[in-house]
Amino acid sequence: MIRAPSRFVKRGASKGEQMKRVLITGALGQLGSELATSLRERLGADNVVLSDIRTDVNRDLIESGPFELLDAVDGRGLSDVVRRYDVDTVYHLAALLSATAETRPQEAWNLNMGGLISVLEVARERGLAVFTPSSIGSFGPTTPKDWTSQDTLQRPTSMYGVTKVAGELLCDYYFHKYGVDARGVRYPGLISYKTQPGGGTTDYAVEIFYAAVEHGRYTCFLKGDTYLDMMYMPDAVKAAVDIMDADPEHLRHRNAFNVTAMSFCPEELAGYIRALIPNFDISYKVDPIRQAIADSWPNRMEDYAARVEWGWKPEYDTERMTADMLEKIRERSNVAEHAR
Ligand code: SER
């Protein structure tokens, strides 16, 4: 078991104790916007401070509680927000995703690593708990592809992957060296209908549902037989909350727990959609950059450590997720139709 020096163990980070004040960076993104809503319901809106580098989206969320315009790389600004709101836990979600990172690698390094180190530094100074998402992107072509284990080869070939592995190591370093209560999971592709992802290799698994509802057909940028791990958003939010609530006594790992809920390829997902929209048609126009990234990632991970150490268990499989996605997107497009 790995123990933090007790003077550093975060108040509110162990099971049964309630987190008091949370800051979310990248709060208007795909995961942030739903985690924000869930934490505001759970902790009260005033106890969940949202931050992002933009204010042009999701006005309802911005106006539902405290919001700060903040670049996570700006350590001083971050420290100021943490102090003003007496934050004790940071969910650090601001990062560039894999496909964007590959087209702007230097910027990806600066944001993904610069943001993380400034969060960890403030956490060290002020005794904060930190959640940082890693990803299936932290694996590479030499990683075993099937039932990829928790502790295995990680030699990623994308800049996104480089920042994710470095981030995992940095979080472990801050825990061992300074006792910062840094925790995290390796997310697979996240599927949701509220806020679209942007610039990810797994984004096809979101786009396909909108295209199915709106046009009955989709042109996929990955090959039909490309298997990747995926997860529906309610499970992703649950993972983020549960790992921070987990009893530290039971954590043998701390950061970068493999978590997965399903694995499929575009052809298979199209089959699930076709079960509900019989005429749905999929075609392929492969994007070589995203295909190369996807080919370097596992087909499916195992997530035994997360299950044993903090009780991880997803609720949505592909069939249930597909039905819910189609229903929710239809509801939204009906509402939009009526509003016209
Ligand atoms: N969804 C991410 C991406 O495709 C993987 O973590 O970049």
Short mmCIF file of C-alpha atoms and ligand atoms in Angstrom, two decimals:
data_model
loop_
_atom_site.label_atom_id
_atom_site.label_comp_id
_atom_site.label_asym_id
_atom_site.label_seq_id
_atom_site.Cartn_x
_atom_site.Cartn_y
_atom_site.Cartn_z
CA MET A 1 0.00 0.00 0.00
CA ILE A 2 1.21 3.51 -0.79
CA ARG A 3 0.71 6.02 1.97
CA ALA A 4 1.00 9.79 1.85
CA PRO A 5 2.72 11.48 4.78
CA SER A 6 -0.25 12.22 7.03
CA ARG A 7 0.27 15.99 7.18
CA PHE A 8 -0.43 16.09 3.46
CA VAL A 9 -3.44 13.82 3.28
CA LYS A 10 -6.20 15.94 1.91
CA ARG A 11 -9.12 16.73 4.10
CA GLY A 12 -12.24 15.52 2.44
CA ALA A 13 -10.45 13.01 0.25
CA SER A 14 -11.32 9.82 2.04
CA LYS A 15 -14.52 7.87 2.00
CA GLY A 16 -17.34 9.24 4.06
CA GLU A 17 -15.86 12.73 4.28
CA GLN A 18 -17.40 15.23 1.94
CA MET A 19 -15.28 17.25 -0.42
CA LYS A 20 -15.81 20.87 0.45
CA ARG A 21 -14.72 23.13 -2.37
CA VAL A 22 -13.92 21.91 -5.84
CA LEU A 23 -12.29 23.69 -8.76
CA ILE A 24 -12.70 22.23 -12.26
CA THR A 25 -10.34 23.37 -15.02
CA GLY A 26 -11.53 22.89 -18.60
CA ALA A 27 -15.02 22.90 -17.09
CA LEU A 28 -16.81 23.69 -20.34
CA GLY A 29 -15.41 20.67 -22.17
CA GLN A 30 -17.08 17.33 -22.83
CA LEU A 31 -16.30 15.75 -19.45
CA GLY A 32 -16.06 18.99 -17.46
CA SER A 33 -19.54 20.21 -18.28
CA GLU A 34 -21.18 17.00 -17.06
CA LEU A 35 -18.92 16.54 -14.06
CA ALA A 36 -19.67 20.15 -13.12
CA THR A 37 -23.42 19.57 -13.20
CA SER A 38 -23.12 16.39 -11.17
CA LEU A 39 -20.82 17.91 -8.53
CA ARG A 40 -22.96 21.03 -8.25
CA GLU A 41 -25.97 18.84 -7.52
CA ARG A 42 -24.01 16.87 -4.98
CA LEU A 43 -22.03 19.59 -3.20
CA GLY A 44 -24.08 22.71 -3.88
CA ALA A 45 -23.39 25.11 -6.73
CA ASP A 46 -21.32 27.54 -4.63
CA ASN A 47 -18.90 24.77 -3.69
CA VAL A 48 -17.99 23.94 -7.27
CA VAL A 49 -15.95 26.62 -9.03
CA LEU A 50 -15.73 26.23 -12.79
CA SER A 51 -12.90 27.60 -14.91
CA ASP A 52 -12.12 27.63 -18.60
CA ILE A 53 -10.35 29.81 -21.17
CA ARG A 54 -13.63 30.73 -22.90
CA THR A 55 -17.10 31.89 -22.05
CA ASP A 56 -18.80 31.58 -25.43
CA VAL A 57 -20.45 28.20 -24.80
CA ASN A 58 -22.74 26.66 -22.22
CA ARG A 59 -24.03 29.91 -20.72
CA ASP A 60 -26.51 28.08 -18.50
CA LEU A 61 -23.72 26.16 -16.83
CA ILE A 62 -21.54 29.27 -16.46
CA GLU A 63 -24.40 31.10 -14.79
CA SER A 64 -25.36 28.25 -12.47
CA GLY A 65 -22.56 29.04 -9.98
CA PRO A 66 -19.07 30.54 -9.62
CA PHE A 67 -17.06 30.73 -12.85
CA GLU A 68 -13.52 32.03 -13.46
CA LEU A 69 -11.87 32.79 -16.77
CA LEU A 70 -8.56 31.00 -16.23
CA ASP A 71 -5.73 29.45 -18.21
CA ALA A 72 -4.54 26.50 -16.11
CA VAL A 73 -0.96 27.14 -17.24
CA ASP A 74 -1.09 30.43 -15.30
CA GLY A 75 0.06 29.21 -11.89
CA ARG A 76 -0.39 32.57 -10.21
CA GLY A 77 -3.95 32.96 -11.48
CA LEU A 78 -4.72 29.41 -10.42
CA SER A 79 -3.29 29.92 -6.96
CA ASP A 80 -5.34 33.09 -6.61
CA VAL A 81 -8.60 31.31 -7.52
CA VAL A 82 -7.79 28.43 -5.13
CA ARG A 83 -7.12 30.88 -2.31
CA ARG A 84 -10.17 33.09 -2.93
CA TYR A 85 -12.61 30.18 -2.95
CA ASP A 86 -10.76 28.09 -0.36
CA VAL A 87 -10.62 25.19 -2.81
CA ASP A 88 -9.51 21.81 -1.47
CA THR A 89 -9.90 19.57 -4.55
CA VAL A 90 -9.03 20.27 -8.19
CA TYR A 91 -10.39 18.30 -11.12
CA HIS A 92 -7.84 19.25 -13.74
CA LEU A 93 -9.44 18.55 -17.12
CA ALA A 94 -7.97 21.27 -19.36
CA ALA A 95 -5.98 19.55 -22.15
CA LEU A 96 -5.74 19.15 -25.92
CA LEU A 97 -7.05 15.81 -27.21
CA SER A 98 -5.10 13.41 -29.41
CA ALA A 99 -5.85 14.51 -32.98
CA THR A 100 -5.47 18.23 -32.25
CA ALA A 101 -2.32 17.54 -30.25
CA GLU A 102 -0.84 15.75 -33.26
CA THR A 103 -1.36 18.78 -35.48
CA ARG A 104 -0.07 21.22 -32.81
CA PRO A 105 2.40 19.16 -30.75
CA GLN A 106 4.33 22.02 -29.10
CA GLU A 107 1.11 23.69 -28.01
CA ALA A 108 -0.14 20.33 -26.69
CA TRP A 109 3.01 19.86 -24.63
CA ASN A 110 2.77 23.41 -23.26
CA LEU A 111 -0.88 23.11 -22.29
CA ASN A 112 -1.03 19.49 -21.17
CA MET A 113 2.18 19.54 -19.13
CA GLY A 114 2.23 23.24 -18.21
CA GLY A 115 -1.32 23.05 -16.89
CA LEU A 116 -0.65 19.91 -14.90
CA ILE A 117 2.52 21.12 -13.23
CA SER A 118 0.94 24.40 -12.24
CA VAL A 119 -2.00 22.50 -10.68
CA LEU A 120 0.35 20.12 -8.86
CA GLU A 121 2.46 23.00 -7.58
CA VAL A 122 -0.56 24.79 -6.14
CA ALA A 123 -1.67 21.44 -4.69
CA ARG A 124 1.75 21.00 -3.05
CA GLU A 125 1.69 24.49 -1.57
CA ARG A 126 -1.89 24.38 -0.35
CA GLY A 127 -2.45 20.67 0.39
CA LEU A 128 -5.06 20.05 -2.32
CA ALA A 129 -6.32 16.77 -3.71
CA VAL A 130 -6.03 16.52 -7.51
CA PHE A 131 -7.87 14.43 -10.09
CA THR A 132 -6.12 14.14 -13.47
CA PRO A 133 -7.44 12.06 -16.34
CA SER A 134 -5.01 9.92 -18.24
CA SER A 135 -6.13 7.95 -21.30
CA ILE A 136 -5.90 4.89 -23.50
CA GLY A 137 -3.64 7.30 -25.40
CA SER A 138 -0.92 6.62 -22.83
CA PHE A 139 -0.36 3.24 -24.51
CA GLY A 140 1.54 2.68 -27.74
CA PRO A 141 2.12 0.19 -30.55
CA THR A 142 4.30 -2.08 -28.40
CA THR A 143 1.66 -2.36 -25.65
CA PRO A 144 -0.22 -5.69 -25.72
CA LYS A 145 -3.46 -4.89 -27.56
CA ASP A 146 -5.94 -7.21 -25.90
CA TRP A 147 -6.85 -7.16 -22.22
CA THR A 148 -4.20 -4.51 -21.77
CA SER A 149 -3.23 -4.59 -18.13
CA GLN A 150 -2.81 -1.88 -15.57
CA ASP A 151 0.96 -2.15 -15.38
CA THR A 152 2.38 -2.75 -18.83
CA LEU A 153 4.54 -1.27 -21.59
CA GLN A 154 3.78 2.41 -22.28
CA ARG A 155 5.72 3.80 -25.22
CA PRO A 156 3.13 6.02 -26.97
CA THR A 157 3.93 7.50 -30.36
CA SER A 158 1.53 10.47 -30.30
CA MET A 159 2.26 13.77 -28.54
CA TYR A 160 -1.01 13.34 -26.65
CA GLY A 161 0.27 9.98 -25.39
CA VAL A 162 3.64 11.44 -24.45
CA THR A 163 1.92 14.08 -22.31
CA LYS A 164 -0.39 11.47 -20.76
CA VAL A 165 2.43 9.13 -19.69
CA ALA A 166 4.49 12.07 -18.45
CA GLY A 167 1.41 13.27 -16.56
CA GLU A 168 0.88 9.90 -14.91
CA LEU A 169 4.50 9.87 -13.78
CA LEU A 170 4.37 13.47 -12.61
CA CYS A 171 1.28 12.80 -10.48
CA ASP A 172 2.96 9.77 -8.91
CA TYR A 173 6.08 11.85 -8.33
CA TYR A 174 4.15 14.59 -6.51
CA PHE A 175 2.47 11.98 -4.37
CA HIS A 176 5.67 10.16 -3.39
CA LYS A 177 7.83 13.25 -3.06
CA TYR A 178 5.40 15.73 -1.51
CA GLY A 179 2.41 13.67 -0.42
CA VAL A 180 0.04 15.43 -2.84
CA ASP A 181 -3.16 13.38 -2.97
CA ALA A 182 -3.12 13.04 -6.76
CA ARG A 183 -5.42 10.43 -8.25
CA GLY A 184 -6.67 9.57 -11.70
CA VAL A 185 -7.98 7.11 -14.24
CA ARG A 186 -7.09 6.16 -17.81
CA TYR A 187 -10.26 6.99 -19.69
CA PRO A 188 -11.23 5.32 -22.94
CA GLY A 189 -13.20 7.26 -25.58
CA LEU A 190 -16.05 9.13 -23.87
CA ILE A 191 -19.50 9.13 -25.45
CA SER A 192 -22.04 11.80 -24.56
CA TYR A 193 -24.80 13.96 -26.02
CA LYS A 194 -24.62 17.18 -23.97
CA THR A 195 -21.26 18.67 -24.96
CA GLN A 196 -19.42 17.45 -28.03
CA PRO A 197 -15.80 16.36 -27.70
CA GLY A 198 -13.29 18.12 -29.89
CA GLY A 199 -10.16 16.92 -31.61
CA GLY A 200 -10.15 13.35 -30.33
CA THR A 201 -9.54 10.09 -32.18
CA THR A 202 -12.56 8.48 -30.55
CA ASP A 203 -14.92 11.35 -31.53
CA TYR A 204 -16.44 9.22 -34.30
CA ALA A 205 -18.34 7.32 -31.61
CA VAL A 206 -20.20 10.55 -30.75
CA GLU A 207 -20.57 12.00 -34.27
CA ILE A 208 -22.11 8.77 -35.53
CA PHE A 209 -25.19 9.17 -33.30
CA TYR A 210 -25.93 12.73 -34.43
CA ALA A 211 -25.47 11.71 -38.06
CA ALA A 212 -27.72 8.67 -37.56
CA VAL A 213 -30.56 10.77 -36.10
CA GLU A 214 -30.18 13.70 -38.48
CA HIS A 215 -29.20 12.01 -41.79
CA GLY A 216 -29.53 8.25 -41.37
CA ARG A 217 -25.95 7.80 -42.51
CA TYR A 218 -22.38 8.51 -41.37
CA THR A 219 -18.96 8.69 -43.02
CA CYS A 220 -16.43 7.40 -40.52
CA PHE A 221 -12.82 8.62 -40.32
CA LEU A 222 -11.57 5.31 -38.85
CA LYS A 223 -11.57 1.91 -40.59
CA GLY A 224 -14.55 -0.29 -39.85
CA ASP A 225 -12.57 -2.88 -37.90
CA THR A 226 -10.72 -0.51 -35.53
CA TYR A 227 -11.46 -1.66 -32.00
CA LEU A 228 -11.13 0.82 -29.12
CA ASP A 229 -12.33 1.02 -25.52
CA MET A 230 -15.26 3.35 -24.87
CA MET A 231 -17.43 4.58 -21.99
CA TYR A 232 -20.74 6.40 -21.64
CA MET A 233 -20.59 9.73 -19.83
CA PRO A 234 -22.57 8.81 -16.69
CA ASP A 235 -19.95 6.13 -15.99
CA ALA A 236 -17.09 8.54 -16.69
CA VAL A 237 -18.50 11.01 -14.17
CA LYS A 238 -18.99 8.21 -11.66
CA ALA A 239 -15.36 7.13 -12.08
CA ALA A 240 -14.10 10.66 -11.44
CA VAL A 241 -16.20 11.03 -8.30
CA ASP A 242 -15.61 7.53 -6.93
CA ILE A 243 -11.83 7.55 -7.27
CA MET A 244 -11.66 10.81 -5.28
CA ASP A 245 -13.99 9.34 -2.64
CA ALA A 246 -12.02 6.09 -2.40
CA ASP A 247 -10.46 5.12 0.89
CA PRO A 248 -6.71 5.79 0.47
CA GLU A 249 -5.98 2.75 2.64
CA HIS A 250 -7.20 0.55 -0.20
CA LEU A 251 -5.30 2.22 -3.03
CA ARG A 252 -2.26 0.31 -4.16
CA HIS A 253 -2.13 2.31 -7.35
CA ARG A 254 -3.08 5.97 -7.17
CA ASN A 255 -3.00 7.42 -10.60
CA ALA A 256 -3.96 6.19 -13.99
CA PHE A 257 -6.29 3.33 -13.16
CA ASN A 258 -7.46 1.55 -16.32
CA VAL A 259 -11.24 1.96 -16.53
CA THR A 260 -13.37 0.72 -19.39
CA ALA A 261 -17.00 -0.10 -20.08
CA MET A 262 -17.13 -1.48 -23.64
CA SER A 263 -14.97 -2.14 -26.68
CA PHE A 264 -16.24 -2.01 -30.26
CA CYS A 265 -15.24 -1.06 -33.79
CA PRO A 266 -17.22 1.30 -36.09
CA GLU A 267 -18.75 -1.62 -37.99
CA GLU A 268 -20.08 -3.14 -34.76
CA LEU A 269 -21.39 0.17 -33.44
CA ALA A 270 -23.19 0.69 -36.74
CA GLY A 271 -24.85 -2.70 -36.16
CA TYR A 272 -26.14 -1.59 -32.74
CA ILE A 273 -27.51 1.60 -34.31
CA ARG A 274 -29.08 -0.36 -37.16
CA ALA A 275 -31.00 -2.42 -34.61
CA LEU A 276 -32.88 0.82 -33.77
CA ILE A 277 -32.60 2.69 -37.09
CA PRO A 278 -32.81 -0.12 -39.67
CA ASN A 279 -31.80 1.98 -42.70
CA PHE A 280 -28.73 3.45 -41.06
CA ASP A 281 -25.77 3.38 -43.43
CA ILE A 282 -22.08 3.74 -42.65
CA SER A 283 -19.28 4.45 -45.13
CA TYR A 284 -15.60 5.13 -44.60
CA LYS A 285 -13.19 7.91 -45.54
CA VAL A 286 -10.13 7.19 -43.44
CA ASP A 287 -8.16 10.04 -41.90
CA PRO A 288 -4.55 8.74 -41.83
CA ILE A 289 -3.56 10.79 -38.77
CA ARG A 290 -6.41 9.56 -36.58
CA GLN A 291 -6.18 6.02 -37.97
CA ALA A 292 -2.47 5.86 -37.06
CA ILE A 293 -3.25 7.07 -33.55
CA ALA A 294 -6.10 4.55 -33.13
CA ASP A 295 -3.90 1.73 -34.46
CA SER A 296 -1.35 2.47 -31.74
CA TRP A 297 -3.92 2.12 -28.93
CA PRO A 298 -5.27 -1.06 -27.31
CA ASN A 299 -8.28 -2.94 -28.63
CA ARG A 300 -9.53 -3.46 -25.11
CA MET A 301 -8.13 -2.95 -21.62
CA GLU A 302 -8.77 -4.85 -18.44
CA ASP A 303 -9.63 -2.76 -15.40
CA TYR A 304 -9.24 -5.24 -12.57
CA ALA A 305 -7.16 -2.93 -10.32
CA ALA A 306 -9.88 -0.25 -10.33
CA ARG A 307 -12.54 -2.86 -9.56
CA VAL A 308 -10.59 -4.31 -6.65
CA GLU A 309 -9.07 -1.15 -5.18
CA TRP A 310 -12.07 1.20 -5.28
CA GLY A 311 -15.05 -0.76 -6.50
CA TRP A 312 -15.22 0.46 -10.11
CA LYS A 313 -18.11 -1.01 -12.07
CA PRO A 314 -19.65 0.59 -15.17
CA GLU A 315 -23.41 0.63 -15.70
CA TYR A 316 -23.67 1.09 -19.45
CA ASP A 317 -22.72 -1.45 -22.11
CA THR A 318 -22.87 -0.73 -25.86
CA GLU A 319 -26.53 -1.67 -26.27
CA ARG A 320 -27.79 0.42 -23.37
CA MET A 321 -25.59 3.38 -24.29
CA THR A 322 -26.76 3.26 -27.93
CA ALA A 323 -30.43 3.29 -26.95
CA ASP A 324 -29.91 6.18 -24.54
CA MET A 325 -27.82 8.24 -26.98
CA LEU A 326 -30.38 7.92 -29.76
CA GLU A 327 -33.26 8.73 -27.45
CA LYS A 328 -31.57 11.81 -25.95
CA ILE A 329 -30.37 13.17 -29.30
CA ARG A 330 -33.87 12.72 -30.75
CA GLU A 331 -35.34 14.58 -27.77
CA ARG A 332 -32.86 17.41 -28.25
CA SER A 333 -33.51 17.72 -31.96
CA ASN A 334 -37.28 17.72 -31.32
CA VAL A 335 -36.86 20.52 -28.81
CA ALA A 336 -34.70 22.47 -31.30
CA GLU A 337 -37.27 21.82 -34.04
CA HIS A 338 -40.09 23.16 -31.84
CA ALA A 339 -38.06 26.20 -30.85
CA ARG A 340 -37.79 27.24 -34.52
N1 SER B 1 -10.86 10.50 -26.39
C1 SER B 1 -9.45 10.79 -26.40
C2 SER B 1 -8.97 11.09 -27.75
O1 SER B 1 -9.46 10.50 -28.68
C3 SER B 1 -8.69 9.62 -25.86
O2 SER B 1 -8.42 9.82 -24.53
O3 SER B 1 -8.08 11.87 -27.88
#
